[in-house]
mmCIF file of C-alpha atoms and ligand atoms in Angstrom:
data_model
loop_
_atom_site.group_PDB
_atom_site.id
_atom_site.type_symbol
_atom_site.label_atom_id
_atom_site.label_comp_id
_atom_site.label_asym_id
_atom_site.label_seq_id
_atom_site.Cartn_x
_atom_site.Cartn_y
_atom_site.Cartn_z
ATOM 1 C CA MET A 1 -16.839 -11.176 -10.879
ATOM 2 C CA ILE A 2 -20.069 -9.226 -11.185
ATOM 3 C CA LEU A 3 -23.523 -10.698 -11.761
ATOM 4 C CA VAL A 4 -26.225 -8.353 -12.994
ATOM 5 C CA LEU A 5 -29.696 -9.743 -12.331
ATOM 6 C CA LYS A 6 -32.746 -9.289 -14.539
ATOM 7 C CA SER A 7 -35.206 -6.710 -13.224
ATOM 8 C CA ASN A 8 -37.608 -7.721 -10.447
ATOM 9 C CA PRO A 9 -36.209 -11.207 -9.781
ATOM 10 C CA GLU A 10 -38.084 -13.441 -7.347
ATOM 11 C CA LYS A 11 -36.614 -13.001 -3.879
ATOM 12 C CA GLU A 12 -36.462 -16.736 -3.255
ATOM 13 C CA LYS A 13 -34.430 -17.267 -6.433
ATOM 14 C CA VAL A 14 -32.025 -14.465 -5.440
ATOM 15 C CA ASP A 15 -31.598 -15.984 -1.980
ATOM 16 C CA ASN A 16 -30.901 -19.410 -3.506
ATOM 17 C CA LEU A 17 -28.326 -17.941 -5.869
ATOM 18 C CA ILE A 18 -26.551 -16.111 -3.045
ATOM 19 C CA LYS A 19 -26.542 -19.251 -0.899
ATOM 20 C CA MET A 20 -25.075 -21.260 -3.764
ATOM 21 C CA LEU A 21 -22.300 -18.658 -4.220
ATOM 22 C CA ASN A 22 -21.598 -18.458 -0.483
ATOM 23 C CA ASP A 23 -21.423 -22.254 -0.341
ATOM 24 C CA LYS A 24 -18.653 -22.072 -2.939
ATOM 25 C CA GLY A 25 -16.660 -19.930 -0.495
ATOM 26 C CA LEU A 26 -17.417 -16.589 -2.128
ATOM 27 C CA ALA A 27 -18.435 -13.439 -0.281
ATOM 28 C CA THR A 28 -21.166 -11.394 -1.941
ATOM 29 C CA ASN A 29 -21.843 -7.676 -2.044
ATOM 30 C CA ILE A 30 -25.404 -6.942 -3.116
ATOM 31 C CA SER A 31 -26.280 -3.528 -4.452
ATOM 32 C CA GLU A 32 -29.851 -2.799 -5.346
ATOM 33 C CA GLY A 33 -29.985 -0.195 -8.088
ATOM 34 C CA SER A 34 -33.168 1.479 -9.328
ATOM 35 C CA SER A 35 -33.516 -0.958 -12.234
ATOM 36 C CA HIS A 36 -31.107 -3.833 -11.557
ATOM 37 C CA THR A 37 -29.610 -5.759 -8.672
ATOM 38 C CA VAL A 38 -25.858 -6.279 -8.910
ATOM 39 C CA ILE A 39 -24.022 -9.021 -7.013
ATOM 40 C CA GLY A 40 -20.282 -8.515 -6.582
ATOM 41 C CA LEU A 41 -18.356 -11.717 -5.874
ATOM 42 C CA ILE A 42 -15.252 -11.603 -3.715
ATOM 43 C CA GLY A 43 -12.898 -14.551 -3.518
ATOM 44 C CA ASP A 44 -11.418 -17.059 -5.928
ATOM 45 C CA THR A 45 -13.882 -17.197 -8.829
ATOM 46 C CA SER A 46 -11.480 -18.926 -11.193
ATOM 47 C CA ARG A 47 -13.267 -22.283 -10.950
ATOM 48 C CA LEU A 48 -16.780 -20.903 -11.027
ATOM 49 C CA PRO A 49 -18.771 -22.358 -13.949
ATOM 50 C CA VAL A 50 -19.572 -19.099 -15.740
ATOM 51 C CA ASP A 51 -21.668 -20.849 -18.399
ATOM 52 C CA LEU A 52 -23.919 -22.447 -15.803
ATOM 53 C CA ILE A 53 -24.339 -19.226 -13.856
ATOM 54 C CA SER A 54 -25.116 -17.250 -17.018
ATOM 55 C CA ALA A 55 -27.815 -19.836 -17.755
ATOM 56 C CA ILE A 56 -29.688 -19.219 -14.458
ATOM 57 C CA ASP A 57 -32.969 -17.556 -15.383
ATOM 58 C CA ILE A 58 -32.629 -14.501 -13.090
ATOM 59 C CA VAL A 59 -29.078 -13.712 -14.271
ATOM 60 C CA GLU A 60 -28.758 -11.129 -17.043
ATOM 61 C CA SER A 61 -24.970 -10.970 -17.352
ATOM 62 C CA VAL A 62 -21.750 -12.227 -15.815
ATOM 63 C CA THR A 63 -18.593 -10.113 -16.076
ATOM 64 C CA ARG A 64 -15.128 -10.941 -14.834
ATOM 65 C CA ILE A 65 -13.298 -8.088 -13.101
ATOM 66 C CA SER A 66 -9.883 -7.583 -14.599
ATOM 67 C CA GLU A 67 -8.317 -5.804 -11.610
ATOM 68 C CA PRO A 68 -6.701 -8.046 -8.975
ATOM 69 C CA PHE A 69 -8.349 -6.103 -6.130
ATOM 70 C CA LYS A 70 -11.932 -7.199 -5.581
ATOM 71 C CA ALA A 71 -13.243 -6.216 -2.132
ATOM 72 C CA ALA A 72 -11.704 -2.752 -2.563
ATOM 73 C CA ASN A 73 -13.039 -2.405 -6.102
ATOM 74 C CA ARG A 74 -15.796 0.105 -6.853
ATOM 75 C CA LYS A 75 -17.175 -2.217 -9.520
ATOM 76 C CA ILE A 76 -17.996 -4.759 -6.795
ATOM 77 C CA HIS A 77 -19.179 -2.149 -4.300
ATOM 78 C CA PRO A 78 -20.461 0.896 -6.203
ATOM 79 C CA GLU A 79 -21.449 2.975 -3.135
ATOM 80 C CA SER A 80 -18.648 4.908 -1.400
ATOM 81 C CA THR A 81 -17.696 3.414 1.943
ATOM 82 C CA ILE A 82 -18.032 5.582 5.012
ATOM 83 C CA VAL A 83 -15.858 4.338 7.866
ATOM 84 C CA LYS A 84 -17.455 4.849 11.251
ATOM 85 C CA VAL A 85 -14.802 5.645 13.855
ATOM 86 C CA THR A 86 -17.066 6.667 16.755
ATOM 87 C CA GLU A 87 -20.715 7.694 17.163
ATOM 88 C CA ASN A 88 -19.778 11.243 16.087
ATOM 89 C CA VAL A 89 -16.965 10.623 13.652
ATOM 90 C CA SER A 90 -17.405 8.915 10.300
ATOM 91 C CA ILE A 91 -14.913 9.354 7.447
ATOM 92 C CA GLY A 92 -15.898 9.107 3.800
ATOM 93 C CA GLU A 93 -18.027 10.717 1.132
ATOM 94 C CA GLY A 94 -19.540 13.899 2.550
ATOM 95 C CA PHE A 95 -17.898 13.477 5.962
ATOM 96 C CA PHE A 96 -14.633 15.435 5.869
ATOM 97 C CA HIS A 97 -12.289 15.182 8.853
ATOM 98 C CA VAL A 98 -8.950 16.643 9.881
ATOM 99 C CA ILE A 99 -6.624 14.439 11.912
ATOM 100 C CA ALA A 100 -4.003 16.568 13.654
ATOM 101 C CA GLY A 101 -1.336 16.226 16.297
ATOM 102 C CA PRO A 102 2.357 15.724 16.797
ATOM 103 C CA CYS A 103 4.527 13.383 14.786
ATOM 104 C CA SER A 104 5.514 11.696 18.064
ATOM 105 C CA VAL A 105 4.083 11.702 21.532
ATOM 106 C CA GLU A 106 6.908 13.258 23.578
ATOM 107 C CA SER A 107 5.409 14.047 27.001
ATOM 108 C CA GLU A 108 2.069 14.389 28.768
ATOM 109 C CA GLU A 109 2.167 18.203 28.627
ATOM 110 C CA GLN A 110 3.090 18.246 24.935
ATOM 111 C CA VAL A 111 0.406 15.856 23.720
ATOM 112 C CA ILE A 112 -2.389 17.261 25.901
ATOM 113 C CA GLU A 113 -1.549 20.854 24.998
ATOM 114 C CA VAL A 114 -1.473 20.062 21.270
ATOM 115 C CA ALA A 115 -4.668 17.978 21.553
ATOM 116 C CA LYS A 116 -6.555 20.863 23.188
ATOM 117 C CA ASP A 117 -5.253 23.338 20.629
ATOM 118 C CA VAL A 118 -6.098 21.274 17.553
ATOM 119 C CA LYS A 119 -9.531 20.484 18.940
ATOM 120 C CA ALA A 120 -10.203 24.192 19.518
ATOM 121 C CA SER A 121 -9.294 24.815 15.875
ATOM 122 C CA GLY A 122 -11.700 22.135 14.616
ATOM 123 C CA ALA A 123 -9.654 18.945 14.246
ATOM 124 C CA THR A 124 -11.879 15.942 14.908
ATOM 125 C CA LEU A 125 -9.223 13.258 15.464
ATOM 126 C CA LEU A 126 -5.884 13.363 17.269
ATOM 127 C CA ARG A 127 -2.727 11.767 15.880
ATOM 128 C CA GLY A 128 0.517 10.992 17.684
ATOM 129 C CA GLY A 129 3.125 8.298 17.137
ATOM 130 C CA ALA A 130 4.296 6.072 19.980
ATOM 131 C CA PHE A 131 6.107 3.511 17.814
ATOM 132 C CA LYS A 132 8.138 5.499 15.296
ATOM 133 C CA PRO A 133 9.627 4.028 12.120
ATOM 134 C CA ARG A 134 12.838 6.039 11.837
ATOM 135 C CA THR A 135 15.441 5.802 9.085
ATOM 136 C CA SER A 136 18.233 5.973 11.661
ATOM 137 C CA PRO A 137 18.402 3.536 14.586
ATOM 138 C CA TYR A 138 19.993 6.371 16.598
ATOM 139 C CA ALA A 139 17.018 8.719 16.139
ATOM 140 C CA PHE A 140 14.183 9.002 18.714
ATOM 141 C CA GLN A 141 12.142 5.805 18.359
ATOM 142 C CA GLY A 142 9.035 6.936 20.270
ATOM 143 C CA LEU A 143 7.866 6.314 23.834
ATOM 144 C CA HIS A 144 6.276 2.973 22.926
ATOM 145 C CA ALA A 145 3.677 1.698 25.447
ATOM 146 C CA ASP A 146 4.158 4.812 27.619
ATOM 147 C CA GLY A 147 3.490 6.975 24.557
ATOM 148 C CA LEU A 148 0.236 5.119 23.884
ATOM 149 C CA LYS A 149 -0.828 5.753 27.505
ATOM 150 C CA LEU A 150 -0.159 9.470 27.124
ATOM 151 C CA LEU A 151 -2.060 9.586 23.857
ATOM 152 C CA LEU A 152 -5.013 7.922 25.590
ATOM 153 C CA GLU A 153 -4.735 10.539 28.364
ATOM 154 C CA ALA A 154 -5.068 13.215 25.685
ATOM 155 C CA LYS A 155 -8.094 11.354 24.316
ATOM 156 C CA LYS A 156 -9.642 11.437 27.791
ATOM 157 C CA ALA A 157 -8.841 15.125 28.229
ATOM 158 C CA THR A 158 -10.352 16.196 24.902
ATOM 159 C CA GLY A 159 -12.765 13.480 23.778
ATOM 160 C CA LEU A 160 -10.920 13.266 20.460
ATOM 161 C CA PRO A 161 -10.603 9.779 18.972
ATOM 162 C CA VAL A 162 -6.971 8.847 18.400
ATOM 163 C CA VAL A 163 -4.942 7.583 15.443
ATOM 164 C CA THR A 164 -1.553 5.974 16.020
ATOM 165 C CA GLU A 165 0.844 3.702 14.164
ATOM 166 C CA ILE A 166 1.429 0.017 14.775
ATOM 167 C CA MET A 167 4.781 -1.450 13.693
ATOM 168 C CA ASN A 168 4.666 -4.936 15.150
ATOM 169 C CA VAL A 169 1.817 -7.472 15.104
ATOM 170 C CA ASN A 170 2.753 -8.520 18.627
ATOM 171 C CA HIS A 171 1.791 -5.071 19.936
ATOM 172 C CA LEU A 172 -1.847 -5.370 18.864
ATOM 173 C CA ASP A 173 -3.107 -5.874 22.444
ATOM 174 C CA LEU A 174 -1.707 -2.460 23.386
ATOM 175 C CA PHE A 175 -3.966 -0.833 20.776
ATOM 176 C CA GLU A 176 -7.266 -1.912 22.326
ATOM 177 C CA ASP A 177 -8.394 1.646 23.190
ATOM 178 C CA VAL A 178 -6.946 3.223 20.050
ATOM 179 C CA ASP A 179 -9.713 4.320 17.668
ATOM 180 C CA VAL A 180 -7.843 4.113 14.345
ATOM 181 C CA ILE A 181 -4.733 1.979 13.814
ATOM 182 C CA GLN A 182 -2.276 3.453 11.335
ATOM 183 C CA VAL A 183 -0.124 1.341 9.051
ATOM 184 C CA GLY A 184 2.774 3.551 8.025
ATOM 185 C CA ALA A 185 4.219 3.903 4.541
ATOM 186 C CA ARG A 186 7.131 1.619 5.372
ATOM 187 C CA ASN A 187 4.789 -1.182 6.418
ATOM 188 C CA MET A 188 2.308 -0.918 3.568
ATOM 189 C CA GLN A 189 3.471 -4.287 2.277
ATOM 190 C CA ASN A 190 4.051 -5.973 5.624
ATOM 191 C CA PHE A 191 1.592 -8.656 4.674
ATOM 192 C CA ASP A 192 1.632 -10.510 8.004
ATOM 193 C CA LEU A 193 0.704 -7.256 9.749
ATOM 194 C CA LEU A 194 -2.042 -6.549 7.210
ATOM 195 C CA LYS A 195 -3.475 -10.054 7.638
ATOM 196 C CA GLU A 196 -3.636 -9.646 11.429
ATOM 197 C CA LEU A 197 -5.354 -6.274 11.069
ATOM 198 C CA GLY A 198 -7.851 -7.952 8.760
ATOM 199 C CA LYS A 199 -8.946 -10.064 11.711
ATOM 200 C CA CYS A 200 -9.899 -7.073 13.863
ATOM 201 C CA ARG A 201 -12.752 -4.681 13.163
ATOM 202 C CA LYS A 202 -11.033 -1.411 14.049
ATOM 203 C CA PRO A 203 -10.652 1.252 11.370
ATOM 204 C CA ILE A 204 -7.243 1.015 9.708
ATOM 205 C CA LEU A 205 -5.528 4.061 8.211
ATOM 206 C CA LEU A 206 -3.327 2.603 5.478
ATOM 207 C CA LYS A 207 -0.602 4.903 4.168
ATOM 208 C CA ARG A 208 0.741 4.523 0.639
ATOM 209 C CA GLY A 209 4.278 3.168 0.440
ATOM 210 C CA LEU A 210 7.075 5.479 -0.657
ATOM 211 C CA ALA A 211 7.478 3.697 -3.962
ATOM 212 C CA ASN A 212 4.245 1.848 -4.481
ATOM 213 C CA THR A 213 1.798 2.041 -7.347
ATOM 214 C CA MET A 214 -1.881 2.711 -6.788
ATOM 215 C CA GLU A 215 -2.625 -0.902 -7.647
ATOM 216 C CA GLU A 216 -0.155 -2.164 -5.023
ATOM 217 C CA PHE A 217 -1.740 0.270 -2.547
ATOM 218 C CA LEU A 218 -5.195 -1.181 -3.222
ATOM 219 C CA MET A 219 -3.841 -4.730 -3.014
ATOM 220 C CA SER A 220 -2.598 -3.927 0.500
ATOM 221 C CA ALA A 221 -6.083 -2.644 1.381
ATOM 222 C CA GLU A 222 -7.366 -5.913 -0.117
ATOM 223 C CA TYR A 223 -5.227 -7.919 2.341
ATOM 224 C CA ILE A 224 -6.998 -6.215 5.262
ATOM 225 C CA MET A 225 -10.425 -6.532 3.657
ATOM 226 C CA ALA A 226 -9.915 -10.166 2.660
ATOM 227 C CA GLY A 227 -9.665 -10.944 6.375
ATOM 228 C CA GLY A 228 -13.096 -9.410 6.912
ATOM 229 C CA ASN A 229 -12.183 -5.891 8.024
ATOM 230 C CA SER A 230 -13.710 -3.456 5.557
ATOM 231 C CA ASN A 231 -12.952 -0.389 7.690
ATOM 232 C CA VAL A 232 -10.013 0.816 5.645
ATOM 233 C CA ILE A 233 -9.110 4.468 5.090
ATOM 234 C CA LEU A 234 -6.445 5.124 2.456
ATOM 235 C CA CYS A 235 -3.856 7.882 2.954
ATOM 236 C CA GLU A 236 -1.779 9.451 0.185
ATOM 237 C CA ARG A 237 1.390 10.789 1.822
ATOM 238 C CA GLY A 238 3.668 11.459 -1.116
ATOM 239 C CA ILE A 239 5.853 9.156 -3.150
ATOM 240 C CA ARG A 240 9.548 9.189 -3.934
ATOM 241 C CA THR A 241 10.534 10.803 -7.216
ATOM 242 C CA PHE A 242 13.715 12.420 -8.608
ATOM 243 C CA GLU A 243 12.675 15.739 -7.026
ATOM 244 C CA THR A 244 14.645 16.761 -3.943
ATOM 245 C CA LYS A 245 13.161 20.168 -3.101
ATOM 246 C CA THR A 246 10.327 18.489 -1.258
ATOM 247 C CA ARG A 247 10.633 15.462 1.061
ATOM 248 C CA ASN A 248 8.344 13.479 -1.227
ATOM 249 C CA THR A 249 6.142 14.329 -4.191
ATOM 250 C CA LEU A 250 2.470 14.614 -3.272
ATOM 251 C CA ASP A 251 0.639 12.531 -5.845
ATOM 252 C CA LEU A 252 -2.656 14.389 -5.939
ATOM 253 C CA SER A 253 -3.663 12.524 -9.085
ATOM 254 C CA ALA A 254 -4.004 9.459 -6.852
ATOM 255 C CA ILE A 255 -7.084 10.953 -5.183
ATOM 256 C CA PRO A 256 -9.500 11.014 -8.145
ATOM 257 C CA MET A 257 -7.965 7.815 -9.574
ATOM 258 C CA LEU A 258 -8.290 5.839 -6.336
ATOM 259 C CA LYS A 259 -11.823 7.146 -5.864
ATOM 260 C CA LYS A 260 -12.688 5.903 -9.332
ATOM 261 C CA LEU A 261 -11.078 2.506 -8.784
ATOM 262 C CA SER A 262 -12.170 2.001 -5.186
ATOM 263 C CA HIS A 263 -15.034 2.829 -2.827
ATOM 264 C CA LEU A 264 -12.709 3.391 0.147
ATOM 265 C CA PRO A 265 -12.297 6.861 1.666
ATOM 266 C CA ILE A 266 -8.965 8.559 1.029
ATOM 267 C CA ILE A 267 -7.261 11.299 2.981
ATOM 268 C CA VAL A 268 -4.113 13.316 2.278
ATOM 269 C CA ASP A 269 -1.083 13.870 4.514
ATOM 270 C CA PRO A 270 0.580 17.043 3.201
ATOM 271 C CA SER A 271 3.061 17.102 6.118
ATOM 272 C CA HIS A 272 5.016 13.963 5.168
ATOM 273 C CA ALA A 273 4.380 14.636 1.485
ATOM 274 C CA THR A 274 6.204 17.965 1.464
ATOM 275 C CA GLY A 275 8.375 17.947 4.598
ATOM 276 C CA ILE A 276 8.054 21.735 4.743
ATOM 277 C CA SER A 277 5.666 23.511 7.105
ATOM 278 C CA TRP A 278 4.804 26.434 4.794
ATOM 279 C CA MET A 279 3.787 24.024 2.049
ATOM 280 C CA VAL A 280 1.217 22.267 4.213
ATOM 281 C CA GLU A 281 -1.521 24.867 3.744
ATOM 282 C CA PRO A 282 -1.415 25.197 -0.062
ATOM 283 C CA MET A 283 -1.263 21.423 -0.498
ATOM 284 C CA SER A 284 -4.134 20.967 1.975
ATOM 285 C CA LYS A 285 -6.265 23.294 -0.127
ATOM 286 C CA ALA A 286 -5.257 21.349 -3.223
ATOM 287 C CA ALA A 287 -6.223 18.078 -1.517
ATOM 288 C CA VAL A 288 -9.689 19.460 -0.791
ATOM 289 C CA ALA A 289 -9.986 20.620 -4.406
ATOM 290 C CA VAL A 290 -9.279 17.139 -5.813
ATOM 291 C CA GLY A 291 -11.874 15.492 -3.564
ATOM 292 C CA ALA A 292 -9.965 14.102 -0.575
ATOM 293 C CA ASP A 293 -12.146 12.908 2.321
ATOM 294 C CA GLY A 294 -9.858 14.419 4.940
ATOM 295 C CA LEU A 295 -6.407 15.565 5.930
ATOM 296 C CA MET A 296 -3.739 14.397 8.357
ATOM 297 C CA ILE A 297 -1.551 17.227 9.585
ATOM 298 C CA GLU A 298 1.392 17.324 11.989
ATOM 299 C CA VAL A 299 1.117 19.990 14.688
ATOM 300 C CA HIS A 300 3.637 20.610 17.480
ATOM 301 C CA ASN A 301 3.496 23.109 20.339
ATOM 302 C CA ASP A 302 7.128 24.087 19.651
ATOM 303 C CA PRO A 303 8.169 22.766 16.200
ATOM 304 C CA PRO A 304 11.898 23.733 16.378
ATOM 305 C CA LYS A 305 12.190 21.537 19.497
ATOM 306 C CA ALA A 306 10.224 18.576 18.099
ATOM 307 C CA LEU A 307 11.963 15.204 18.504
ATOM 308 C CA CYS A 308 10.711 14.170 15.078
ATOM 309 C CA ASP A 309 9.601 16.015 11.910
ATOM 310 C CA GLY A 310 9.751 19.563 13.318
ATOM 311 C CA ALA A 311 10.448 21.082 9.885
ATOM 312 C CA GLN A 312 7.081 19.968 8.551
ATOM 313 C CA SER A 313 5.074 20.608 11.728
ATOM 314 C CA LEU A 314 2.741 23.571 12.112
ATOM 315 C CA ASP A 315 2.472 25.421 15.397
ATOM 316 C CA PRO A 316 -1.071 25.719 16.821
ATOM 317 C CA LYS A 317 -1.510 29.242 15.430
ATOM 318 C CA GLN A 318 -0.521 28.182 11.922
ATOM 319 C CA PHE A 319 -2.832 25.195 12.215
ATOM 320 C CA ASP A 320 -5.686 27.443 13.297
ATOM 321 C CA SER A 321 -5.309 29.669 10.259
ATOM 322 C CA LEU A 322 -5.086 26.619 7.983
ATOM 323 C CA MET A 323 -8.328 25.308 9.498
ATOM 324 C CA LYS A 324 -10.080 28.593 8.791
ATOM 325 C CA GLU A 325 -9.112 28.230 5.118
ATOM 326 C CA ILE A 326 -10.152 24.574 5.009
ATOM 327 C CA LYS A 327 -13.494 25.184 6.719
ATOM 328 C CA ARG A 328 -14.360 27.695 4.042
ATOM 329 C CA ARG A 329 -13.849 24.961 1.462
ATOM 330 C CA VAL A 330 -15.558 21.963 2.982
ATOM 331 C CA GLU A 331 -18.453 21.159 5.197
ATOM 332 C CA PHE A 332 -17.456 19.490 8.418
ATOM 333 C CA GLU A 333 -19.272 16.635 10.030
ATOM 334 C CA GLY A 334 -18.838 15.240 13.511
ATOM 335 C CA LYS A 335 -17.395 18.353 15.097
ATOM 336 C CA GLN A 336 -16.740 17.556 18.714
ATOM 337 C CA GLY A 337 -18.742 19.646 21.181
HETATM 338 C C1 PEP B 401 3.632 9.199 10.431
HETATM 339 O O1 PEP B 401 2.499 9.465 10.025
HETATM 340 O O2 PEP B 401 4.016 9.446 11.567
HETATM 341 C C2 PEP B 401 4.590 8.569 9.499
HETATM 342 C C3 PEP B 401 5.702 7.994 9.950
HETATM 343 O O3 PEP B 401 4.225 8.680 8.233
HETATM 344 P P1 PEP B 401 4.678 7.814 6.942
HETATM 345 O O4 PEP B 401 4.483 6.383 7.305
HETATM 346 O O5 PEP B 401 3.751 8.308 5.885
HETATM 347 O O6 PEP B 401 6.113 8.178 6.672
HETATM 348 MN MN1 MN B 402 6.104 12.443 11.143
#
């Protein structure tokens, strides 16, 4: 629900109104526009007496929001959210970032070498999976806690903040020094996991499910935000269609649509979206063109030998030339020194 206040309301009356709404268990997002103040209400407004609220003298209008997502809704929170990851790295409107690194952490040498290479090319965050959601139980499942330790070694060696996937709520303690926790496509609707992540304040990179609508995607973000964690970064990583030439179909139309519907930053993962290394660069350029706030790209020091997703991984030289193309198209913020 959105309340638009009459211009220049008395501060005391605004404070009383907000207190009354908070007392009813509703969270409020206040945005002060040049002519009007707008109060977005988040929570169950179904029993709110709309007639009585409309009758309050400082209230100009009361509008119910039809979409089921509220905290993630741009109508409630008109300004774009910028998620602060570290002092130097913020992701969101005007702050474009490239997250790069291997699909999986495989060894100390591999992850540190890739981390140094991607940093030299201009990546500002390092990715690397330690807990891997694999289709086959016989495929490499990741190095688990040891993989996280190696990723944190690479963070120490380069100063790059790290992004890595959580699969099990019970592992949360292991992620204390991780800068951004990733929820993979397969867990986008693991609601217990989302609820737990809502209780922490770390940035969460939420990937779109393989067969989920944009509304379902935003409802998953809503689960995290409803718990009080508003540091959510959306990631479009391709959806499943009838097409088989690419691993998934990169839904670039989701970028402008999600930006219209929501204030959350959204990045694109062209590696998982296409599954093909030579397609990563053209789709990265396309992602920039449609207004993405960043990219997540898989890079391996020796892609043919990768234990996971080698076919879609760039080698450091390919990544460097991609970055030159991307830098020409966007302005970078938070470059690590
Ligand atoms: C990943 O980023 O390593 C990954 C497994 O991606 P997705 O969840 O998008 O398949
Ligand atoms: Mn991968």
